[in-house]
XYZ file of C-alpha atoms in Angstrom:
572
model
C 0.000 0.000 0.000
C 1.158 3.504 -0.876
C 0.564 5.868 2.016
C -0.542 8.687 -0.283
C -3.551 6.510 -1.211
C -4.238 5.165 2.272
C -7.321 6.413 4.170
C -5.227 7.688 7.048
C -5.095 10.984 8.927
C -2.943 11.163 12.045
C -3.635 13.581 14.878
C -1.015 15.514 16.820
C -3.249 15.619 19.903
C -5.842 13.160 21.144
C -9.426 14.337 21.776
C -9.963 15.432 25.384
C -12.463 12.636 26.094
C -9.874 9.931 25.310
C -8.525 8.963 28.745
C -6.788 5.611 28.252
C -3.608 5.289 26.177
C -5.165 2.768 23.796
C -8.054 5.139 23.095
C -5.719 8.088 22.573
C -3.223 6.286 20.363
C -5.754 4.431 18.210
C -7.441 7.771 17.476
C -4.202 9.672 16.925
C -2.704 6.978 14.683
C -5.828 6.812 12.512
C -6.963 3.278 13.381
C -10.462 4.201 14.600
C -12.907 7.107 14.524
C -15.882 7.648 16.836
C -19.350 7.805 15.287
C -21.273 8.058 18.572
C -20.558 7.307 22.230
C -19.201 3.761 22.377
C -19.558 3.226 18.612
C -16.489 3.274 16.338
C -15.543 2.989 12.688
C -12.405 0.936 11.988
C -10.276 2.631 9.331
C -8.045 0.488 7.061
C -5.158 0.160 9.547
C -7.506 -0.790 12.369
C -9.390 -3.266 10.209
C -6.133 -4.946 9.194
C -5.210 -5.494 12.847
C -8.679 -6.882 13.560
C -8.284 -9.274 10.617
C -4.958 -10.475 11.998
C -6.486 -11.162 15.420
C -9.561 -12.812 13.886
C -7.476 -15.159 11.771
C -5.276 -16.207 14.700
C -8.494 -16.973 16.573
C -9.890 -18.900 13.597
C -6.738 -20.981 13.227
C -6.764 -22.009 16.877
C -10.524 -22.638 16.923
C -10.181 -24.877 13.890
C -7.414 -26.829 15.647
C -9.930 -27.710 18.393
C -12.362 -29.060 15.792
C -14.795 -26.176 16.192
C -16.799 -25.222 13.095
C -17.469 -21.606 12.108
C -21.025 -20.353 11.682
C -22.573 -16.884 11.530
C -25.723 -16.183 13.533
C -28.023 -13.140 13.362
C -27.372 -10.094 15.512
C -31.111 -9.375 15.744
C -32.780 -12.022 17.902
C -36.474 -12.637 18.724
C -37.232 -11.526 22.282
C -39.265 -14.704 22.777
C -36.043 -16.713 22.962
C -34.712 -14.501 25.737
C -37.994 -14.735 27.609
C -37.928 -18.506 27.223
C -34.441 -18.627 28.749
C -35.573 -16.178 31.475
C -32.800 -13.702 30.651
C -34.959 -10.989 29.076
C -35.453 -9.200 32.396
C -32.405 -10.634 34.192
C -29.952 -9.063 31.723
C -31.156 -5.611 32.706
C -31.030 -2.259 30.934
C -27.863 -3.148 29.030
C -29.963 -5.360 26.727
C -30.764 -3.358 23.575
C -34.443 -3.875 22.705
C -36.432 -2.897 19.610
C -39.615 -3.656 17.684
C -40.228 -4.266 14.005
C -43.079 -2.703 12.001
C -45.415 -5.455 13.244
C -44.603 -4.558 16.848
C -42.785 -7.829 17.433
C -40.080 -7.587 20.083
C -36.416 -8.179 19.241
C -33.079 -7.697 20.967
C -29.686 -6.828 19.528
C -27.636 -9.746 20.779
C -24.933 -9.149 23.377
C -24.383 -12.915 23.286
C -25.872 -15.901 21.435
C -26.681 -18.735 23.885
C -30.396 -18.710 23.018
C -29.838 -18.593 19.258
C -27.203 -21.328 19.121
C -29.180 -23.615 21.432
C -32.220 -23.227 19.197
C -30.092 -23.905 16.116
C -28.563 -27.112 17.468
C -31.891 -28.239 18.950
C -33.426 -28.100 15.465
C -30.454 -29.733 13.698
C -29.317 -32.544 15.995
C -31.389 -35.252 17.661
C -29.013 -38.178 18.277
C -25.878 -38.860 20.291
C -24.190 -39.985 17.067
C -23.773 -36.330 16.028
C -22.307 -35.219 19.332
C -20.018 -33.794 20.612
C -20.200 -30.626 18.538
C -18.563 -27.208 18.902
C -19.478 -24.213 16.757
C -18.126 -20.673 16.838
C -18.641 -17.321 15.183
C -17.005 -13.905 14.971
C -19.845 -11.444 15.218
C -20.709 -7.865 16.166
C -22.402 -7.665 19.574
C -24.394 -4.903 21.243
C -24.706 -3.726 24.829
C -26.444 -0.549 25.979
C -23.673 0.656 28.267
C -24.847 3.358 30.649
C -21.525 5.183 30.323
C -19.370 4.040 27.390
C -15.718 4.782 28.115
C -12.115 3.820 27.435
C -12.627 3.584 23.688
C -12.836 -0.025 22.509
C -12.614 -1.375 26.051
C -16.132 -0.391 27.058
C -18.245 0.215 23.971
C -21.857 -0.273 22.963
C -20.949 -2.128 19.767
C -18.057 -4.573 19.806
C -16.611 -7.557 17.964
C -16.520 -10.947 19.666
C -15.693 -14.548 19.029
C -18.112 -16.826 20.813
C -18.015 -20.612 20.715
C -20.478 -23.160 22.094
C -19.931 -26.840 22.799
C -22.675 -29.479 22.951
C -21.768 -32.732 24.684
C -23.387 -35.920 25.957
C -21.996 -35.794 29.501
C -20.088 -33.709 31.995
C -16.920 -35.712 31.434
C -17.038 -34.817 27.726
C -17.838 -31.195 28.592
C -14.711 -31.186 30.745
C -12.629 -32.188 27.707
C -14.262 -29.493 25.551
C -13.704 -26.905 28.267
C -10.001 -27.584 28.701
C -9.469 -27.834 24.949
C -10.813 -24.294 24.682
C -8.884 -23.179 27.753
C -5.641 -24.339 26.122
C -6.603 -22.799 22.776
C -7.083 -19.463 24.523
C -3.578 -19.706 25.960
C -2.230 -20.201 22.436
C -4.292 -17.336 20.983
C -3.240 -14.763 23.549
C 0.373 -15.925 23.488
C 0.509 -15.608 19.698
C -0.814 -12.055 20.040
C 2.081 -11.318 22.446
C -0.255 -10.466 25.335
C 0.770 -10.696 28.980
C -2.216 -12.386 30.604
C -3.453 -14.584 33.430
C -6.279 -17.120 33.486
C -8.272 -16.564 36.670
C -11.187 -18.261 38.430
C -14.300 -16.182 37.799
C -18.038 -15.838 38.278
C -20.427 -16.746 35.446
C -22.529 -13.593 35.853
C -25.712 -13.245 33.787
C -24.678 -16.089 31.451
C -25.066 -18.538 34.348
C -24.171 -22.188 34.206
C -23.095 -25.196 36.191
C -19.418 -25.770 36.880
C -16.157 -24.003 36.136
C -15.555 -20.540 34.799
C -12.293 -18.767 33.973
C -11.580 -15.259 32.788
C -8.504 -14.431 30.745
C -7.138 -11.097 31.884
C -4.616 -8.942 30.033
C -2.445 -7.287 32.667
C -2.667 -3.490 32.425
C -2.540 -0.552 34.798
C -5.871 0.746 33.517
C -7.618 -2.605 33.996
C -11.104 -2.419 35.522
C -10.826 -5.806 37.226
C -8.604 -6.745 40.149
C -6.821 -10.096 40.013
C -5.618 -11.851 43.146
C -2.648 -14.060 42.195
C -0.450 -16.238 44.396
C 3.226 -15.353 44.694
C 4.211 -19.035 44.910
C 1.779 -21.167 42.865
C -0.366 -20.671 39.751
C -3.554 -19.806 41.651
C -5.247 -16.662 40.328
C -8.808 -15.425 40.616
C -10.908 -12.395 39.942
C -11.319 -10.453 43.198
C -15.030 -11.275 43.135
C -14.206 -14.999 43.080
C -10.946 -15.220 45.056
C -11.234 -17.579 48.002
C -10.234 -16.934 51.586
C -7.983 -19.463 53.312
C -10.099 -20.656 56.231
C -8.271 -21.735 59.363
C -10.782 -24.095 60.956
C -8.693 -24.723 64.069
C -8.916 -21.107 65.258
C -12.725 -21.335 65.544
C -12.450 -23.746 68.475
C -11.169 -21.448 71.213
C -11.883 -20.313 74.760
C -14.717 -17.797 75.084
C -13.590 -14.384 76.400
C -15.216 -13.573 79.754
C -15.268 -9.772 79.516
C -18.756 -8.324 79.805
C -20.376 -6.301 77.046
C -20.164 -2.549 77.587
C -22.462 -0.087 75.804
C -21.036 3.376 75.150
C -22.279 6.612 73.603
C -21.227 7.380 70.004
C -23.401 10.296 68.867
C -23.398 10.700 65.087
C -20.580 8.155 64.632
C -21.801 5.798 61.917
C -18.848 4.791 59.741
C -15.827 2.575 60.297
C -13.484 5.517 59.682
C -15.278 7.625 62.284
C -15.049 4.833 64.847
C -11.369 4.297 64.136
C -10.546 7.989 64.535
C -12.725 8.594 67.582
C -11.766 5.477 69.537
C -8.158 5.257 68.303
C -8.552 1.613 67.321
C -7.749 -0.509 64.286
C -10.583 -1.319 61.833
C -9.981 -5.058 62.307
C -11.284 -4.662 65.881
C -14.744 -3.731 64.554
C -17.575 -6.072 63.568
C -19.455 -4.548 60.639
C -23.124 -5.589 60.277
C -24.757 -5.058 56.883
C -28.386 -5.846 56.036
C -29.007 -7.250 52.553
C -32.058 -8.155 50.540
C -31.926 -11.267 48.390
C -34.928 -12.359 46.327
C -37.245 -10.504 48.705
C -35.756 -11.869 51.940
C -33.639 -9.918 54.425
C -30.404 -11.222 55.899
C -27.387 -9.857 57.746
C -23.743 -10.286 56.785
C -20.978 -9.771 59.357
C -17.443 -8.847 58.269
C -14.516 -7.228 60.005
C -14.180 -3.467 59.746
C -11.173 -3.751 57.433
C -12.946 -6.173 55.077
C -15.585 -5.761 52.360
C -18.572 -8.012 51.764
C -18.337 -10.098 48.596
C -21.884 -9.947 47.281
C -21.322 -12.692 44.719
C -20.282 -15.139 47.445
C -23.302 -14.157 49.519
C -25.659 -14.490 46.550
C -24.348 -17.941 45.708
C -24.570 -19.106 49.317
C -28.237 -18.182 49.684
C -29.095 -19.238 46.111
C -30.508 -15.835 45.137
C -30.678 -14.512 41.594
C -29.484 -11.117 42.852
C -28.864 -9.281 46.114
C -28.547 -5.646 47.151
C -28.154 -3.602 50.320
C -31.532 -3.206 52.003
C -33.231 0.184 51.846
C -33.287 2.360 55.002
C -36.915 1.503 55.805
C -36.234 -2.240 55.677
C -33.141 -1.837 57.861
C -35.158 0.115 60.438
C -37.935 -2.493 60.442
C -35.683 -5.506 60.912
C -32.969 -4.040 63.161
C -34.924 -1.373 65.016
C -32.289 1.233 64.186
C -30.831 3.060 61.207
C -27.714 1.897 59.358
C -24.499 2.728 61.167
C -25.709 1.467 64.540
C -26.938 -1.999 63.507
C -25.250 -4.787 65.436
C -25.285 -8.598 65.374
C -26.857 -9.102 68.805
C -30.530 -10.067 68.846
C -31.134 -10.029 65.095
C -34.100 -12.212 64.170
C -33.035 -12.893 60.579
C -30.493 -15.145 58.871
C -26.985 -14.024 59.853
C -23.978 -14.965 57.704
C -20.754 -14.659 59.687
C -17.513 -14.270 57.788
C -14.800 -16.592 59.073
C -12.572 -13.647 60.040
C -15.305 -12.396 62.386
C -15.808 -15.857 63.863
C -12.087 -15.969 64.683
C -12.171 -12.684 66.645
C -11.677 -12.944 70.424
C -13.849 -9.867 70.906
C -14.838 -6.769 68.986
C -16.790 -3.526 68.791
C -20.181 -3.475 67.066
C -23.336 -1.455 66.682
C -25.577 -1.608 69.746
C -28.857 -1.789 67.850
C -29.683 1.610 69.333
C -29.184 5.053 67.810
C -25.921 6.769 68.797
C -24.591 3.742 70.695
C -22.047 0.989 70.128
C -20.935 -1.931 72.277
C -17.464 -3.269 73.045
C -16.268 -6.692 74.239
C -18.629 -8.451 71.809
C -17.659 -12.133 71.641
C -18.618 -14.155 68.550
C -20.301 -17.378 69.624
C -21.244 -15.973 73.003
C -23.182 -12.832 72.149
C -24.478 -13.947 68.783
C -24.643 -17.452 67.283
C -22.140 -18.804 64.768
C -24.803 -20.771 62.948
C -23.536 -19.980 59.448
C -19.816 -19.290 59.185
C -18.129 -19.068 55.795
C -16.214 -17.055 53.232
C -18.327 -13.959 52.598
C -15.705 -11.283 51.951
C -13.184 -10.033 49.426
C -9.644 -11.237 49.983
C -7.018 -8.658 50.928
C -3.576 -8.257 49.422
C -0.852 -10.087 51.326
C -3.003 -12.775 52.937
C -2.207 -16.461 52.519
C -2.988 -18.266 49.262
C -6.096 -20.451 49.674
C -4.570 -23.232 47.573
C -0.930 -23.693 48.514
C -0.870 -21.778 51.794
C 2.779 -20.897 51.221
C 2.514 -17.894 48.949
C 0.630 -14.652 49.494
C -2.014 -13.060 47.309
C -0.777 -10.163 45.202
C -3.170 -7.796 43.406
C -2.919 -6.926 39.711
C -5.197 -4.935 37.435
C -6.450 -6.609 34.294
C -8.618 -6.185 31.212
C -10.973 -9.076 30.529
C -10.264 -10.391 27.019
C -11.765 -13.875 27.240
C -14.144 -15.958 29.337
C -14.942 -19.674 29.342
C -17.980 -21.240 31.075
C -19.381 -24.660 31.803
C -23.060 -24.022 31.150
C -24.319 -27.543 31.805
C -28.038 -27.719 31.036
C -28.764 -24.059 31.870
C -30.033 -23.387 28.320
C -30.709 -26.846 26.911
C -33.397 -27.478 29.562
C -35.145 -24.153 29.110
C -35.020 -24.297 25.301
C -35.577 -28.050 24.884
C -32.258 -29.044 23.286
C -32.278 -32.830 23.665
C -30.822 -35.901 21.975
C -31.555 -39.611 21.974
C -28.885 -41.526 23.907
C -27.671 -45.095 23.229
C -30.761 -46.506 24.972
C -33.192 -44.352 22.993
C -33.944 -42.018 25.895
C -34.146 -38.245 25.593
C -31.325 -36.400 27.370
C -30.540 -32.713 27.625
C -27.360 -31.611 25.871
C -24.525 -30.514 28.136
C -23.212 -27.138 27.026
C -20.156 -24.925 27.328
C -19.649 -21.312 26.242
C -16.365 -19.632 25.287
C -15.975 -15.935 24.411
C -13.132 -13.677 23.269
C -13.425 -9.903 22.895
C -11.730 -9.332 19.539
C -12.008 -5.536 19.583
C -11.048 -5.447 23.280
C -7.934 -7.457 22.383
C -6.918 -4.773 19.897
C -7.083 -2.147 22.647
C -5.446 -4.421 25.238
C -2.494 -5.057 22.922
C -1.970 -1.303 22.600
C -2.207 -0.851 26.392
C 0.742 -3.227 26.729
C 2.722 -2.015 23.716
C 3.425 1.690 23.427
C 5.981 4.354 24.305
C 6.013 8.155 24.324
C 6.108 8.192 20.508
C 3.172 5.890 19.760
C 2.073 2.286 19.318
C 4.514 -0.641 19.079
C 2.672 -3.488 17.347
C 3.764 -7.099 17.913
C 4.658 -8.571 14.521
C 1.830 -11.120 14.539
C -0.896 -8.461 14.544
C 0.811 -5.426 13.003
C -1.142 -3.799 10.146
C 2.005 -4.012 8.002
C 5.346 -5.653 8.622
C 7.537 -2.980 7.037
C 7.230 0.785 6.641
C 9.399 2.276 3.891
C 10.055 5.982 4.405
C 11.112 7.789 1.234
C 12.841 10.967 2.372
C 12.727 12.874 -0.907
C 10.466 12.222 -3.884
C 12.612 14.611 -5.905
C 15.758 12.494 -5.606
C 15.743 9.923 -8.433
C 18.166 7.568 -6.659
C 15.935 7.520 -3.572
C 12.769 7.011 -5.602
C 14.254 4.150 -7.650
C 15.637 2.406 -4.557
C 12.417 2.788 -2.573
C 10.307 1.478 -5.467
C 12.635 -1.475 -6.055
C 12.616 -2.362 -2.360
C 8.827 -2.007 -2.212
C 8.438 -4.330 -5.205
C 10.801 -6.992 -3.830
C 9.145 -7.090 -0.422
C 5.685 -7.404 -1.947
C 6.888 -10.251 -4.169
C 8.159 -11.995 -1.034
C 4.690 -11.693 0.511
C 5.866 -9.209 3.133
C 3.191 -6.633 3.877
C 4.717 -3.244 3.172
C 3.538 0.331 3.493
C 5.426 2.845 1.347
C 5.384 6.444 2.548
C 6.037 8.340 -0.685
C 4.038 11.408 0.360
C 5.314 14.896 -0.315
C 5.941 15.611 3.363
C 8.906 16.714 5.467
C 11.093 13.914 6.886
C 10.120 14.927 10.428
C 6.428 14.373 9.674
C 7.143 10.958 8.181
C 9.234 9.850 11.172
C 6.577 10.996 13.657
C 3.786 9.261 11.754
C 5.815 6.068 11.460
C 6.503 5.966 15.207
C 2.857 6.741 15.970
C 1.511 4.000 13.694
C 3.949 1.480 15.184
C 4.848 -0.868 12.307
C 7.604 -3.219 13.582
C 10.341 -2.275 11.071
C 10.970 0.993 9.251
C 13.352 1.317 6.311
C 14.579 4.837 5.664
C 15.596 5.538 2.067
C 17.632 8.718 2.217
C 20.875 10.402 1.209
C 22.858 7.132 0.905
C 20.501 5.688 -1.702
C 23.022 6.276 -4.491
C 25.363 3.833 -2.718
C 22.548 1.295 -2.281
C 22.424 1.885 1.482
C 19.334 2.307 3.668
C 18.737 2.722 7.395
C 16.719 0.020 9.087
C 14.976 0.871 12.400
C 13.358 -1.598 14.788
C 10.369 0.135 16.310
C 10.401 -1.648 19.676
C 14.090 -1.165 20.477
C 14.761 1.876 18.277
C 17.962 0.117 17.186
C 19.199 1.590 13.898
C 21.612 0.153 11.355
C 22.892 1.308 7.978
C 22.819 -1.701 5.634
C 22.698 -2.641 1.990
C 19.510 -3.711 0.255
C 20.361 -7.426 0.332
C 21.021 -7.365 4.082
C 17.908 -5.301 4.756
C 15.736 -7.858 2.946
C 17.480 -10.740 4.696
C 16.818 -9.198 8.105
C 13.202 -8.513 7.296
C 12.620 -12.061 6.046
C 13.783 -13.350 9.420
C 11.648 -10.931 11.447
C 8.489 -10.740 9.343
C 5.459 -12.824 10.264
C 3.656 -14.625 7.427
C 0.578 -12.718 6.352
C -2.693 -13.800 7.952
C -4.848 -11.541 5.797
């Protein structure tokens, strides 16, 4: 491609609303342009990178035996109602009607559609197992689109779905995909971790892992062990429970009520009483599927609502409203305590291990000290109901400590079980002629999020630094002067040879100053630049490696030899 013909305009400054580096650089380098909030056009350079990522994904999906299909973006709402996700998905589900007032949704995911497809196509165990996948545009009505491609309303995804005859076969399908994801992200030169995760609104029965690209601007926190390979999303990270410490002598100190006018928060208690937050028992009232319950955690810990929701088997939970708190506890939030509560009380293990603590007195403007778990309130339900904290012991090996990292979710794998096949009637006849529900798995990759995540991990003060496997072009030839015949002839000859070798090459033959060309080249981030300048008459060029900025003056033959070694085969 000749740069004078390329649909490309670079920007010296990024728009003010672009906060993350990937958003800024993809705009400045002319890879994307915003049409509306969270909706982007991919210009030729951006589309080439997407193609590279897509084809790496396709190659690895095909290795697993998965077959590519393409399903509609617009889906009948009846399917979502049948799966009971129409209301569960919430306001992020984009809904519309056709001219006949029939309800549709713009699919954020395709479990309902693919289950219906396979239900209608397959009826016998002889045609299972089966895995299909697609690369498709998805839609989500984000309340506040942000971070460019990382949190948009329209995005490109790969989603795959496996259909098996048993959970043992599902396990094989799951780990085949898990390993394929490792290969995909490694080939794209991403630094990532696979972490234990929650299934969220997709639901399911069994395992779930997220693949997280490590990045300082990541929205998710990963808790990873310093000694073993354990890693989990903060929402899913387990606490190491020390059972032995629960069996202890009961402290004999009597409860003492004391006046705390207007002191409601943990911080206020800590400052007023000159104590540590871990000496406080925090009592929070939640509502889950219409029922009220209390959760007790230490003052330095936070309730993990996903763990609580799973424990009580609720579809969703939330903090109770002030009126409900007053009705059940007899006092407003901030003074609620664990003593005398006549509702289900979930006690975090760290609270159960406390010798004594300070808690709300159940009376306005009062707290109590010397509260003893097991003496002053029952330890009927003790478990892991909190977020882990950095530095605590690994729940798996016990030798390492949990370290926190920020990450961008780029992939997610689920064991769905019969979550959708039961609701949508996807069955098959087994070897005995009996109807059985298909056992399903779901496996997603955010293609457009990967593009942004790669940039977040690969840039410097001058611009993007593309890994060779996904770079829009492998070589960028910079012709310094279009008026110098020797330079023009050498640049054209080099451009022709590289194209004949199948090496993707962008030739900058524009009538621009050298400084402009160098800045644009660094901003765009093609792995190798070849500068054709004043030494062209001697057959010499300067070759520059974008990542290291190492420069060398070489002859044409050596330049081509070096590029042949470094260049990735085209995947376009």
